[in-house]
mmCIF file of C-alpha atoms and ligand atoms in Angstrom:
data_model
loop_
_atom_site.group_PDB
_atom_site.id
_atom_site.type_symbol
_atom_site.label_atom_id
_atom_site.label_comp_id
_atom_site.label_asym_id
_atom_site.label_seq_id
_atom_site.Cartn_x
_atom_site.Cartn_y
_atom_site.Cartn_z
ATOM 1 C CA MET J 1 98.108 63.505 2.169
ATOM 2 C CA LYS J 2 95.779 65.748 1.206
ATOM 3 C CA LYS J 3 93.317 66.878 3.569
ATOM 4 C CA LEU J 4 89.205 68.018 2.887
ATOM 5 C CA ASN J 5 87.219 70.319 5.452
ATOM 6 C CA VAL J 6 83.847 68.762 5.130
ATOM 7 C CA GLY J 7 81.023 70.984 6.346
ATOM 8 C CA ILE J 8 77.805 69.445 7.531
ATOM 9 C CA ILE J 9 74.297 71.230 7.480
ATOM 10 C CA GLY J 10 71.615 69.340 8.890
ATOM 11 C CA ALA J 11 73.063 67.501 12.097
ATOM 12 C CA GLY J 12 69.704 65.605 11.942
ATOM 13 C CA PHE J 13 68.965 62.036 11.612
ATOM 14 C CA MET J 14 71.026 62.320 7.713
ATOM 15 C CA GLY J 15 74.295 64.518 9.594
ATOM 16 C CA LYS J 16 74.589 62.159 11.913
ATOM 17 C CA ALA J 17 74.066 58.727 8.686
ATOM 18 C CA HIS J 18 76.807 61.113 6.863
ATOM 19 C CA VAL J 19 79.650 61.858 9.271
ATOM 20 C CA VAL J 20 79.927 58.740 10.410
ATOM 21 C CA GLY J 21 80.676 58.010 6.335
ATOM 22 C CA TYR J 22 83.139 61.337 6.717
ATOM 23 C CA SER J 23 85.029 59.320 9.786
ATOM 24 C CA ASN J 24 84.363 56.022 8.510
ATOM 25 C CA MET J 25 86.337 56.495 5.614
ATOM 26 C CA PRO J 26 89.507 56.591 5.817
ATOM 27 C CA LYS J 27 89.711 54.326 9.272
ATOM 28 C CA LEU J 28 88.214 51.412 6.592
ATOM 29 C CA PHE J 29 89.889 52.602 3.005
ATOM 30 C CA TRP J 30 92.917 53.131 2.988
ATOM 31 C CA PRO J 31 95.335 54.461 1.634
ATOM 32 C CA ALA J 32 92.739 57.027 1.749
ATOM 33 C CA HIS J 33 92.512 58.969 -1.858
ATOM 34 C CA ALA J 34 91.977 62.636 0.288
ATOM 35 C CA VAL J 35 91.199 62.304 4.121
ATOM 36 C CA PRO J 36 88.042 64.617 5.305
ATOM 37 C CA VAL J 37 88.785 67.005 8.425
ATOM 38 C CA MET J 38 85.163 68.003 10.074
ATOM 39 C CA LYS J 39 85.439 71.440 10.074
ATOM 40 C CA THR J 40 81.964 72.632 10.037
ATOM 41 C CA VAL J 41 78.990 71.273 11.577
ATOM 42 C CA CYS J 42 75.416 73.490 11.194
ATOM 43 C CA ASP J 43 71.495 73.468 12.756
ATOM 44 C CA ILE J 44 68.533 76.478 12.959
ATOM 45 C CA ASP J 45 68.486 74.989 16.100
ATOM 46 C CA PRO J 46 71.168 76.068 17.892
ATOM 47 C CA GLN J 47 71.067 73.629 20.550
ATOM 48 C CA ILE J 48 72.035 71.011 18.267
ATOM 49 C CA ALA J 49 73.705 72.570 16.121
ATOM 50 C CA ALA J 50 76.145 72.638 19.251
ATOM 51 C CA GLU J 51 76.329 69.141 20.665
ATOM 52 C CA ALA J 52 76.755 68.015 16.897
ATOM 53 C CA LYS J 53 79.981 69.665 17.375
ATOM 54 C CA ASP J 54 80.945 68.489 20.860
ATOM 55 C CA ARG J 55 79.546 64.424 19.592
ATOM 56 C CA PHE J 56 80.538 64.643 16.532
ATOM 57 C CA GLY J 57 84.102 66.201 16.762
ATOM 58 C CA PHE J 58 83.460 69.268 13.848
ATOM 59 C CA GLU J 59 85.937 72.121 15.509
ATOM 60 C CA LYS J 60 82.745 74.567 15.262
ATOM 61 C CA SER J 61 79.027 74.615 15.133
ATOM 62 C CA VAL J 62 77.008 77.522 13.451
ATOM 63 C CA THR J 63 72.965 77.440 12.868
ATOM 64 C CA ASP J 64 73.012 79.677 9.654
ATOM 65 C CA TRP J 65 74.371 78.024 6.884
ATOM 66 C CA ARG J 66 76.150 80.631 4.685
ATOM 67 C CA ASP J 67 78.670 80.415 6.956
ATOM 68 C CA ILE J 68 79.397 77.151 5.815
ATOM 69 C CA VAL J 69 79.148 77.961 2.132
ATOM 70 C CA ASN J 70 80.814 81.287 2.214
ATOM 71 C CA ASP J 71 83.987 80.129 4.709
ATOM 72 C CA PRO J 72 86.445 80.172 2.242
ATOM 73 C CA ASP J 73 88.654 76.857 4.361
ATOM 74 C CA ILE J 74 85.747 74.634 3.430
ATOM 75 C CA ASP J 75 85.568 72.116 0.311
ATOM 76 C CA VAL J 76 83.644 69.855 1.052
ATOM 77 C CA VAL J 77 79.622 70.563 1.914
ATOM 78 C CA SER J 78 77.523 67.402 2.621
ATOM 79 C CA VAL J 79 73.408 68.699 2.860
ATOM 80 C CA CYS J 80 71.592 66.662 4.962
ATOM 81 C CA THR J 81 68.311 69.496 5.612
ATOM 82 C CA PRO J 82 64.344 68.569 4.369
ATOM 83 C CA ASN J 83 64.180 68.700 1.263
ATOM 84 C CA ASP J 84 62.804 72.315 0.501
ATOM 85 C CA THR J 85 66.223 73.686 1.101
ATOM 86 C CA HIS J 86 67.866 71.221 -0.912
ATOM 87 C CA ALA J 87 68.618 73.963 -4.645
ATOM 88 C CA GLU J 88 69.059 76.602 -1.892
ATOM 89 C CA ILE J 89 72.059 75.420 -0.230
ATOM 90 C CA SER J 90 73.024 73.402 -3.173
ATOM 91 C CA ILE J 91 73.975 75.593 -5.480
ATOM 92 C CA ALA J 92 74.846 78.902 -3.481
ATOM 93 C CA ALA J 93 77.903 76.256 -2.639
ATOM 94 C CA ILE J 94 78.327 74.570 -5.913
ATOM 95 C CA LYS J 95 78.164 78.749 -6.906
ATOM 96 C CA ALA J 96 81.417 78.796 -4.195
ATOM 97 C CA GLY J 97 83.394 76.854 -5.334
ATOM 98 C CA LYS J 98 82.480 74.173 -2.634
ATOM 99 C CA HIS J 99 81.999 70.372 -3.498
ATOM 100 C CA VAL J 100 78.270 68.916 -3.018
ATOM 101 C CA LEU J 101 76.852 65.582 -1.164
ATOM 102 C CA CYS J 102 73.295 66.955 -1.175
ATOM 103 C CA GLU J 103 71.024 63.987 0.204
ATOM 104 C CA LYS J 104 67.820 62.609 -1.850
ATOM 105 C CA PRO J 105 65.729 63.168 -3.337
ATOM 106 C CA LEU J 106 67.043 66.436 -5.335
ATOM 107 C CA ALA J 107 65.353 68.396 -4.348
ATOM 108 C CA SER J 108 61.130 68.997 -2.634
ATOM 109 C CA THR J 109 60.365 70.134 -6.705
ATOM 110 C CA LEU J 110 60.455 69.452 -11.138
ATOM 111 C CA LYS J 111 61.823 73.084 -10.996
ATOM 112 C CA ALA J 112 63.572 72.824 -8.511
ATOM 113 C CA ALA J 113 66.051 69.951 -9.522
ATOM 114 C CA LYS J 114 66.767 71.165 -12.784
ATOM 115 C CA ASP J 115 68.485 74.195 -11.455
ATOM 116 C CA MET J 116 70.359 72.106 -8.995
ATOM 117 C CA ALA J 117 71.479 70.467 -12.134
ATOM 118 C CA ASP J 118 71.854 73.636 -14.508
ATOM 119 C CA ALA J 119 74.017 75.149 -11.953
ATOM 120 C CA ALA J 120 75.678 72.205 -11.919
ATOM 121 C CA GLU J 121 76.428 71.728 -14.650
ATOM 122 C CA LYS J 122 78.260 74.712 -15.026
ATOM 123 C CA VAL J 123 81.521 74.530 -13.144
ATOM 124 C CA PRO J 124 82.294 71.243 -14.595
ATOM 125 C CA ASN J 125 85.522 71.426 -11.340
ATOM 126 C CA VAL J 126 82.731 70.840 -8.995
ATOM 127 C CA ILE J 127 82.416 67.945 -7.979
ATOM 128 C CA THR J 128 77.717 67.195 -6.979
ATOM 129 C CA MET J 129 76.602 63.420 -6.307
ATOM 130 C CA SER J 130 73.102 63.101 -4.807
ATOM 131 C CA ALA J 131 72.830 60.717 -2.288
ATOM 132 C CA TYR J 132 70.996 57.754 -3.373
ATOM 133 C CA GLN J 133 73.974 54.911 -1.860
ATOM 134 C CA TYR J 134 71.718 51.742 -1.843
ATOM 135 C CA ARG J 135 73.282 50.948 -6.008
ATOM 136 C CA ARG J 136 77.281 51.174 -3.460
ATOM 137 C CA VAL J 137 75.934 48.194 -1.740
ATOM 138 C CA PRO J 138 78.277 45.969 -2.901
ATOM 139 C CA ALA J 139 75.140 42.928 -3.224
ATOM 140 C CA VAL J 140 73.636 45.625 -5.250
ATOM 141 C CA VAL J 141 77.386 46.653 -8.065
ATOM 142 C CA LEU J 142 77.087 42.343 -7.686
ATOM 143 C CA ALA J 143 74.241 42.614 -9.057
ATOM 144 C CA LYS J 144 74.806 45.003 -11.706
ATOM 145 C CA ARG J 145 77.991 43.291 -12.728
ATOM 146 C CA PHE J 146 76.491 39.823 -13.385
ATOM 147 C CA VAL J 147 73.950 41.942 -15.685
ATOM 148 C CA ASP J 148 76.292 44.242 -17.374
ATOM 149 C CA GLU J 149 78.142 40.460 -18.229
ATOM 150 C CA GLY J 150 74.515 39.138 -20.045
ATOM 151 C CA LYS J 151 75.303 36.179 -17.830
ATOM 152 C CA LEU J 152 70.910 37.184 -17.241
ATOM 153 C CA GLY J 153 70.359 37.713 -21.189
ATOM 154 C CA ASN J 154 68.531 39.904 -21.801
ATOM 155 C CA ILE J 155 66.744 41.910 -19.197
ATOM 156 C CA LEU J 156 62.776 41.470 -19.815
ATOM 157 C CA ASN J 157 61.417 42.290 -16.297
ATOM 158 C CA ILE J 158 61.964 44.526 -13.661
ATOM 159 C CA ARG J 159 60.874 44.971 -9.975
ATOM 160 C CA CYS J 160 61.837 47.304 -7.038
ATOM 161 C CA VAL J 161 59.800 47.280 -4.028
ATOM 162 C CA TYR J 162 60.442 49.517 -0.467
ATOM 163 C CA LEU J 163 58.700 48.598 2.189
ATOM 164 C CA GLN J 164 58.849 49.954 5.795
ATOM 165 C CA SER J 165 56.523 50.361 8.738
ATOM 166 C CA TRP J 166 57.782 53.619 10.828
ATOM 167 C CA SER J 167 55.177 54.881 8.975
ATOM 168 C CA ALA J 168 52.108 52.835 9.558
ATOM 169 C CA ASP J 169 50.945 53.688 13.365
ATOM 170 C CA PRO J 170 48.593 57.002 12.739
ATOM 171 C CA ASN J 171 50.281 58.452 15.567
ATOM 172 C CA SER J 172 53.262 58.155 14.094
ATOM 173 C CA PRO J 173 53.810 62.366 14.113
ATOM 174 C CA LEU J 174 53.689 64.838 11.518
ATOM 175 C CA SER J 175 57.576 65.217 10.112
ATOM 176 C CA TRP J 176 58.020 68.012 7.613
ATOM 177 C CA ARG J 177 58.186 64.736 5.490
ATOM 178 C CA PHE J 178 54.687 64.122 5.741
ATOM 179 C CA GLN J 179 54.018 68.138 4.195
ATOM 180 C CA LYS J 180 53.817 68.494 0.511
ATOM 181 C CA ASP J 181 55.413 72.179 0.964
ATOM 182 C CA ILE J 182 58.418 71.106 2.371
ATOM 183 C CA ALA J 183 59.165 67.591 0.777
ATOM 184 C CA GLY J 184 56.888 68.145 -2.441
ATOM 185 C CA ALA J 185 55.998 64.744 -1.875
ATOM 186 C CA GLY J 186 55.735 61.723 0.918
ATOM 187 C CA THR J 187 56.440 57.954 -0.534
ATOM 188 C CA LEU J 188 57.525 59.079 -4.005
ATOM 189 C CA GLY J 189 60.134 61.194 -3.418
ATOM 190 C CA ASP J 190 61.427 59.590 0.258
ATOM 191 C CA ILE J 191 61.992 55.794 -0.825
ATOM 192 C CA GLY J 192 60.137 55.468 -4.129
ATOM 193 C CA SER J 193 62.681 57.449 -6.081
ATOM 194 C CA HIS J 194 64.955 55.517 -4.253
ATOM 195 C CA ILE J 195 64.041 52.393 -6.392
ATOM 196 C CA ILE J 196 63.592 54.413 -9.153
ATOM 197 C CA ASP J 197 68.197 54.870 -9.162
ATOM 198 C CA ILE J 198 68.100 51.331 -8.986
ATOM 199 C CA ALA J 199 65.374 50.402 -11.025
ATOM 200 C CA GLN J 200 67.769 53.135 -14.331
ATOM 201 C CA TYR J 201 71.090 52.311 -12.706
ATOM 202 C CA MET J 202 70.619 48.203 -13.651
ATOM 203 C CA ALA J 203 68.148 48.150 -16.543
ATOM 204 C CA GLY J 204 68.926 52.073 -17.808
ATOM 205 C CA ASP J 205 66.376 55.059 -18.634
ATOM 206 C CA ILE J 206 62.208 54.899 -17.455
ATOM 207 C CA ASP J 207 60.393 55.747 -20.520
ATOM 208 C CA GLU J 208 57.078 55.988 -19.146
ATOM 209 C CA VAL J 209 55.036 55.124 -17.275
ATOM 210 C CA VAL J 210 51.649 54.412 -15.132
ATOM 211 C CA SER J 211 51.132 54.636 -10.750
ATOM 212 C CA MET J 212 48.356 54.969 -9.136
ATOM 213 C CA LEU J 213 49.572 57.080 -4.964
ATOM 214 C CA LYS J 214 46.748 57.248 -2.486
ATOM 215 C CA THR J 215 47.243 58.196 1.196
ATOM 216 C CA TYR J 216 45.998 56.618 3.425
ATOM 217 C CA ILE J 217 46.857 58.102 7.213
ATOM 218 C CA PRO J 218 45.089 61.679 6.493
ATOM 219 C CA GLN J 219 45.729 63.875 9.881
ATOM 220 C CA ARG J 220 48.624 63.250 11.454
ATOM 221 C CA PRO J 221 49.290 64.214 15.759
ATOM 222 C CA ILE J 222 51.708 67.616 15.673
ATOM 223 C CA GLN J 223 55.033 66.788 16.815
ATOM 224 C CA GLU J 224 57.717 69.885 18.569
ATOM 225 C CA GLY J 225 60.545 70.753 17.830
ATOM 226 C CA GLY J 226 62.897 70.747 14.508
ATOM 227 C CA VAL J 227 64.403 67.087 14.643
ATOM 228 C CA ASP J 228 62.596 64.512 12.838
ATOM 229 C CA LEU J 229 61.954 61.755 15.018
ATOM 230 C CA LEU J 230 60.324 58.875 12.353
ATOM 231 C CA GLY J 231 57.897 56.499 13.907
ATOM 232 C CA THR J 232 60.379 56.166 17.120
ATOM 233 C CA VAL J 233 57.793 58.588 18.787
ATOM 234 C CA LYS J 234 54.388 57.704 19.308
ATOM 235 C CA LEU J 235 52.904 60.672 19.989
ATOM 236 C CA ASN J 236 49.150 60.870 22.575
ATOM 237 C CA ALA J 237 46.128 60.406 20.363
ATOM 238 C CA ASP J 238 44.335 63.286 21.337
ATOM 239 C CA ALA J 239 47.683 64.980 20.604
ATOM 240 C CA LYS J 240 46.267 68.127 18.055
ATOM 241 C CA LYS J 241 46.945 67.045 14.723
ATOM 242 C CA ALA J 242 47.574 68.188 11.039
ATOM 243 C CA PRO J 243 46.623 67.162 7.344
ATOM 244 C CA VAL J 244 49.049 64.889 6.333
ATOM 245 C CA ASP J 245 49.173 66.884 2.111
ATOM 246 C CA VAL J 246 51.215 63.945 0.643
ATOM 247 C CA GLU J 247 51.068 60.069 -0.306
ATOM 248 C CA ASP J 248 51.678 56.788 2.313
ATOM 249 C CA GLU J 249 51.828 54.478 -1.322
ATOM 250 C CA VAL J 250 53.473 54.827 -4.919
ATOM 251 C CA SER J 251 51.746 52.072 -7.120
ATOM 252 C CA CYS J 252 53.553 51.904 -10.476
ATOM 253 C CA LEU J 253 54.233 50.109 -14.078
ATOM 254 C CA VAL J 254 57.345 51.671 -15.872
ATOM 255 C CA LYS J 255 58.439 50.447 -19.537
ATOM 256 C CA PHE J 256 62.023 51.007 -20.296
ATOM 257 C CA LYS J 257 63.534 52.170 -22.669
ATOM 258 C CA ASN J 258 65.694 49.429 -23.925
ATOM 259 C CA GLY J 259 62.263 47.105 -23.456
ATOM 260 C CA ALA J 260 62.009 45.829 -21.019
ATOM 261 C CA ILE J 261 59.322 46.319 -18.389
ATOM 262 C CA GLY J 262 58.394 46.231 -14.518
ATOM 263 C CA SER J 263 56.755 47.308 -11.741
ATOM 264 C CA LEU J 264 58.176 49.958 -8.031
ATOM 265 C CA GLU J 265 56.137 49.630 -5.855
ATOM 266 C CA ALA J 266 56.883 51.748 -2.220
ATOM 267 C CA THR J 267 54.957 52.658 0.809
ATOM 268 C CA ARG J 268 55.756 53.292 4.585
ATOM 269 C CA ASN J 269 52.939 51.730 6.079
ATOM 270 C CA ALA J 270 53.698 47.501 5.419
ATOM 271 C CA TRP J 271 54.009 46.015 9.180
ATOM 272 C CA GLY J 272 56.476 43.805 9.042
ATOM 273 C CA ARG J 273 59.117 45.485 6.241
ATOM 274 C CA ASN J 274 61.785 47.685 8.067
ATOM 275 C CA ASN J 275 63.992 49.498 5.100
ATOM 276 C CA TYR J 276 62.509 46.597 2.330
ATOM 277 C CA LEU J 277 64.139 47.856 -0.675
ATOM 278 C CA ALA J 278 63.636 44.661 -2.888
ATOM 279 C CA VAL J 279 64.829 43.750 -6.051
ATOM 280 C CA GLU J 280 63.282 40.700 -8.602
ATOM 281 C CA ILE J 281 65.543 41.244 -12.126
ATOM 282 C CA HIS J 282 64.288 38.456 -14.523
ATOM 283 C CA GLY J 283 65.661 37.680 -17.915
ATOM 284 C CA THR J 284 66.479 35.834 -19.904
ATOM 285 C CA LYS J 285 68.929 33.236 -19.352
ATOM 286 C CA GLY J 286 68.784 33.591 -15.066
ATOM 287 C CA SER J 287 67.113 35.709 -12.348
ATOM 288 C CA ILE J 288 68.614 37.657 -9.278
ATOM 289 C CA LEU J 289 67.449 38.723 -5.820
ATOM 290 C CA PHE J 290 68.644 41.396 -3.559
ATOM 291 C CA ASN J 291 67.087 42.156 -1.074
ATOM 292 C CA TYR J 292 67.849 45.598 2.298
ATOM 293 C CA GLU J 293 67.352 43.576 5.184
ATOM 294 C CA ARG J 294 69.005 40.526 4.372
ATOM 295 C CA LEU J 295 72.118 43.127 2.307
ATOM 296 C CA ASN J 296 75.092 40.771 2.266
ATOM 297 C CA GLU J 297 73.422 38.641 0.322
ATOM 298 C CA LEU J 298 72.600 38.235 -3.438
ATOM 299 C CA GLN J 299 70.410 35.574 -4.275
ATOM 300 C CA VAL J 300 71.061 34.079 -8.379
ATOM 301 C CA CYS J 301 69.983 31.249 -10.168
ATOM 302 C CA PHE J 302 70.568 30.788 -13.948
ATOM 303 C CA ALA J 303 68.638 29.116 -16.054
ATOM 304 C CA ASP J 304 71.414 26.561 -17.695
ATOM 305 C CA ASP J 305 71.923 25.311 -14.327
ATOM 306 C CA PRO J 306 71.047 20.977 -14.697
ATOM 307 C CA GLU J 307 66.936 21.073 -13.759
ATOM 308 C CA HIS J 308 67.306 18.804 -10.684
ATOM 309 C CA PHE J 309 69.649 21.484 -9.731
ATOM 310 C CA ARG J 310 68.257 24.552 -10.451
ATOM 311 C CA GLY J 311 66.697 26.929 -8.012
ATOM 312 C CA PHE J 312 68.407 30.595 -6.255
ATOM 313 C CA LYS J 313 71.379 30.485 -4.244
ATOM 314 C CA THR J 314 73.095 32.905 -2.402
ATOM 315 C CA VAL J 315 76.392 34.892 -2.728
ATOM 316 C CA HIS J 316 77.692 35.610 0.552
ATOM 317 C CA THR J 317 79.487 39.034 -0.578
ATOM 318 C CA GLY J 318 82.849 39.751 0.900
ATOM 319 C CA PRO J 319 85.880 41.000 0.711
ATOM 320 C CA ALA J 320 86.246 38.465 -3.197
ATOM 321 C CA HIS J 321 83.320 41.850 -4.042
ATOM 322 C CA TYR J 322 83.461 45.091 -4.912
ATOM 323 C CA TYR J 323 84.309 47.848 -2.111
ATOM 324 C CA GLY J 324 85.110 43.794 -0.230
ATOM 325 C CA PRO J 325 88.344 44.531 0.888
ATOM 326 C CA ALA J 326 88.443 48.101 2.440
ATOM 327 C CA THR J 327 86.005 47.076 5.131
ATOM 328 C CA TRP J 328 86.430 43.680 6.461
ATOM 329 C CA ASN J 329 88.530 41.232 5.405
ATOM 330 C CA ILE J 330 86.781 38.275 6.349
ATOM 331 C CA PRO J 331 83.364 36.935 4.728
ATOM 332 C CA GLY J 332 80.362 37.021 7.394
ATOM 333 C CA MET J 333 81.613 39.652 9.012
ATOM 334 C CA ASN J 334 79.114 40.909 7.352
ATOM 335 C CA ILE J 335 78.288 45.703 6.566
ATOM 336 C CA GLY J 336 75.102 48.052 7.535
ATOM 337 C CA TYR J 337 73.990 51.047 7.155
ATOM 338 C CA GLY J 338 77.010 53.069 8.811
ATOM 339 C CA GLU J 339 79.271 51.398 6.038
ATOM 340 C CA LEU J 340 77.359 51.958 3.383
ATOM 341 C CA LYS J 341 78.018 55.343 4.307
ATOM 342 C CA ALA J 342 81.548 54.584 4.333
ATOM 343 C CA ILE J 343 81.134 53.672 0.910
ATOM 344 C CA GLU J 344 79.101 56.477 -0.359
ATOM 345 C CA ILE J 345 81.650 58.834 0.981
ATOM 346 C CA PHE J 346 84.687 56.993 -0.681
ATOM 347 C CA ASP J 347 82.733 56.964 -3.913
ATOM 348 C CA PHE J 348 82.484 61.484 -3.867
ATOM 349 C CA ILE J 349 86.456 62.173 -2.968
ATOM 350 C CA THR J 350 87.683 60.019 -5.312
ATOM 351 C CA ALA J 351 85.160 61.873 -7.710
ATOM 352 C CA ILE J 352 87.042 65.164 -5.836
ATOM 353 C CA VAL J 353 89.818 64.002 -6.490
ATOM 354 C CA GLU J 354 89.629 62.542 -9.948
ATOM 355 C CA ASN J 355 87.634 65.530 -10.578
ATOM 356 C CA LYS J 356 85.188 62.793 -12.793
ATOM 357 C CA GLN J 357 81.621 63.031 -11.804
ATOM 358 C CA PRO J 358 80.477 60.169 -10.171
ATOM 359 C CA SER J 359 78.121 57.898 -11.514
ATOM 360 C CA THR J 360 75.024 59.062 -8.711
ATOM 361 C CA HIS J 361 76.162 62.948 -9.638
ATOM 362 C CA PHE J 362 73.039 65.861 -10.290
ATOM 363 C CA GLY J 363 72.240 64.883 -13.275
ATOM 364 C CA VAL J 364 71.492 61.545 -12.794
ATOM 365 C CA GLY J 365 69.200 63.040 -9.792
ATOM 366 C CA TYR J 366 66.807 66.035 -11.826
ATOM 367 C CA GLY J 367 66.464 62.130 -13.345
ATOM 368 C CA ILE J 368 64.708 60.409 -10.707
ATOM 369 C CA GLU J 369 62.506 63.815 -10.388
ATOM 370 C CA LYS J 370 62.139 63.760 -13.467
ATOM 371 C CA VAL J 371 60.347 60.435 -13.087
ATOM 372 C CA CYS J 372 58.907 61.418 -10.366
ATOM 373 C CA GLU J 373 57.207 64.078 -11.924
ATOM 374 C CA ALA J 374 55.706 61.487 -14.310
ATOM 375 C CA ILE J 375 54.715 59.406 -11.648
ATOM 376 C CA LYS J 376 52.582 61.935 -9.553
ATOM 377 C CA ILE J 377 50.976 63.193 -13.590
ATOM 378 C CA SER J 378 50.248 59.555 -14.234
ATOM 379 C CA ALA J 379 48.574 58.806 -10.588
ATOM 380 C CA ASN J 380 46.570 62.720 -11.891
ATOM 381 C CA ASN J 381 45.294 61.546 -15.350
ATOM 382 C CA SER J 382 44.693 57.791 -14.655
ATOM 383 C CA LYS J 383 47.244 57.387 -18.721
ATOM 384 C CA TRP J 384 50.315 56.347 -18.773
ATOM 385 C CA GLU J 385 52.868 59.041 -18.900
ATOM 386 C CA LYS J 386 55.803 59.691 -20.756
ATOM 387 C CA VAL J 387 59.109 60.824 -19.070
ATOM 388 C CA LYS J 388 59.747 63.780 -20.062
HETATM 389 C C1 SOE V 1 62.711 57.598 5.606
HETATM 390 O O1 SOE V 1 61.778 57.199 4.716
HETATM 391 C C2 SOE V 1 64.495 56.871 5.280
HETATM 392 O O2 SOE V 1 65.267 57.705 6.273
HETATM 393 C C3 SOE V 1 64.516 58.318 4.471
HETATM 394 O O3 SOE V 1 64.064 59.075 3.903
HETATM 395 C C4 SOE V 1 65.669 58.029 3.595
HETATM 396 O O4 SOE V 1 66.279 57.652 2.485
HETATM 397 C C5 SOE V 1 66.032 55.409 3.162
HETATM 398 O O5 SOE V 1 67.089 55.299 2.869
HETATM 399 C C6 SOE V 1 65.679 55.280 5.196
HETATM 400 O O6 SOE V 1 64.224 56.000 5.197
#
């Protein structure tokens, strides 16, 4: 059985998610194309790195990412660090001949994203992947199948929202996600990028946008330590505060190259919404609705159903659907975020073994950054902006 040695850089929330993906992939997808071996984990905090080694079953831990990128034993690198470091690490890894799975957004600036896509293009045997996992949810793949098979007719409109609540509390701490020099953008890059990916996956390239960005909470209490706690703690209201220089909300109308229109809205300040990534598509022959909070379901409505019978019906995804046979063999057993990360790793490892770039290679990640850039420019000028 082929083995691939994995190095994970960044042992926080996303580092853990990638570990869950690599470790569970062969347990779910068997026979696997290759079995990942948890070789080295890196975190700049030595204690977090050492803990991650024991907790996640790595052979060793390091505190300098170069020790992974320059290690001839490593085949595959996962970049799970804050956005401003993605380009330097990924480009070095690509040059060292490693396959790279990088967290989203691809980079903190458009220039860095372009450099990453260019570096990937120069070494075609290296597989690159941007971690846009939501397009791999079986119900989303099913939605795409309905679109591609023409079951919805011509796509008229696609509405995408991504709503969370973890930063709605003003005492939810200031992590790097609220700092432009590290994150590059706020909600737009963090979660808006996911719905740009889904929208373009469903309806093709976005051509033009008009948008608004808004910051609701201009300063937040400073969080001690390097771990991104994502609102799981609330700091004391009189803790020292620092400014937030990114947006809390993005709201946007879009025109697609194929003539469809749509809207994108994202915020992390929506009480009651937790990981509400929802996509509604209306076509000339029907509609579909997906909501990640019920990720095992797809709502479908077809125009040619008899009138007394027409309305949204629920398809419950399971073994009959894409990735289904690999997960659980009884419908209704359901998958969650852990299985989704394993699905992402399955696609990544398959791409490596088949030497074929996956559907979210760095070029696609760069395309999403171009849309983000147009959204920022439009919000600044209050005018429609073409995606360049
Ligand atoms: C925080 O908003 C976050 O962790 C995002 O960074 C992820 O991309 C999203 O999948 C879940 O929420």
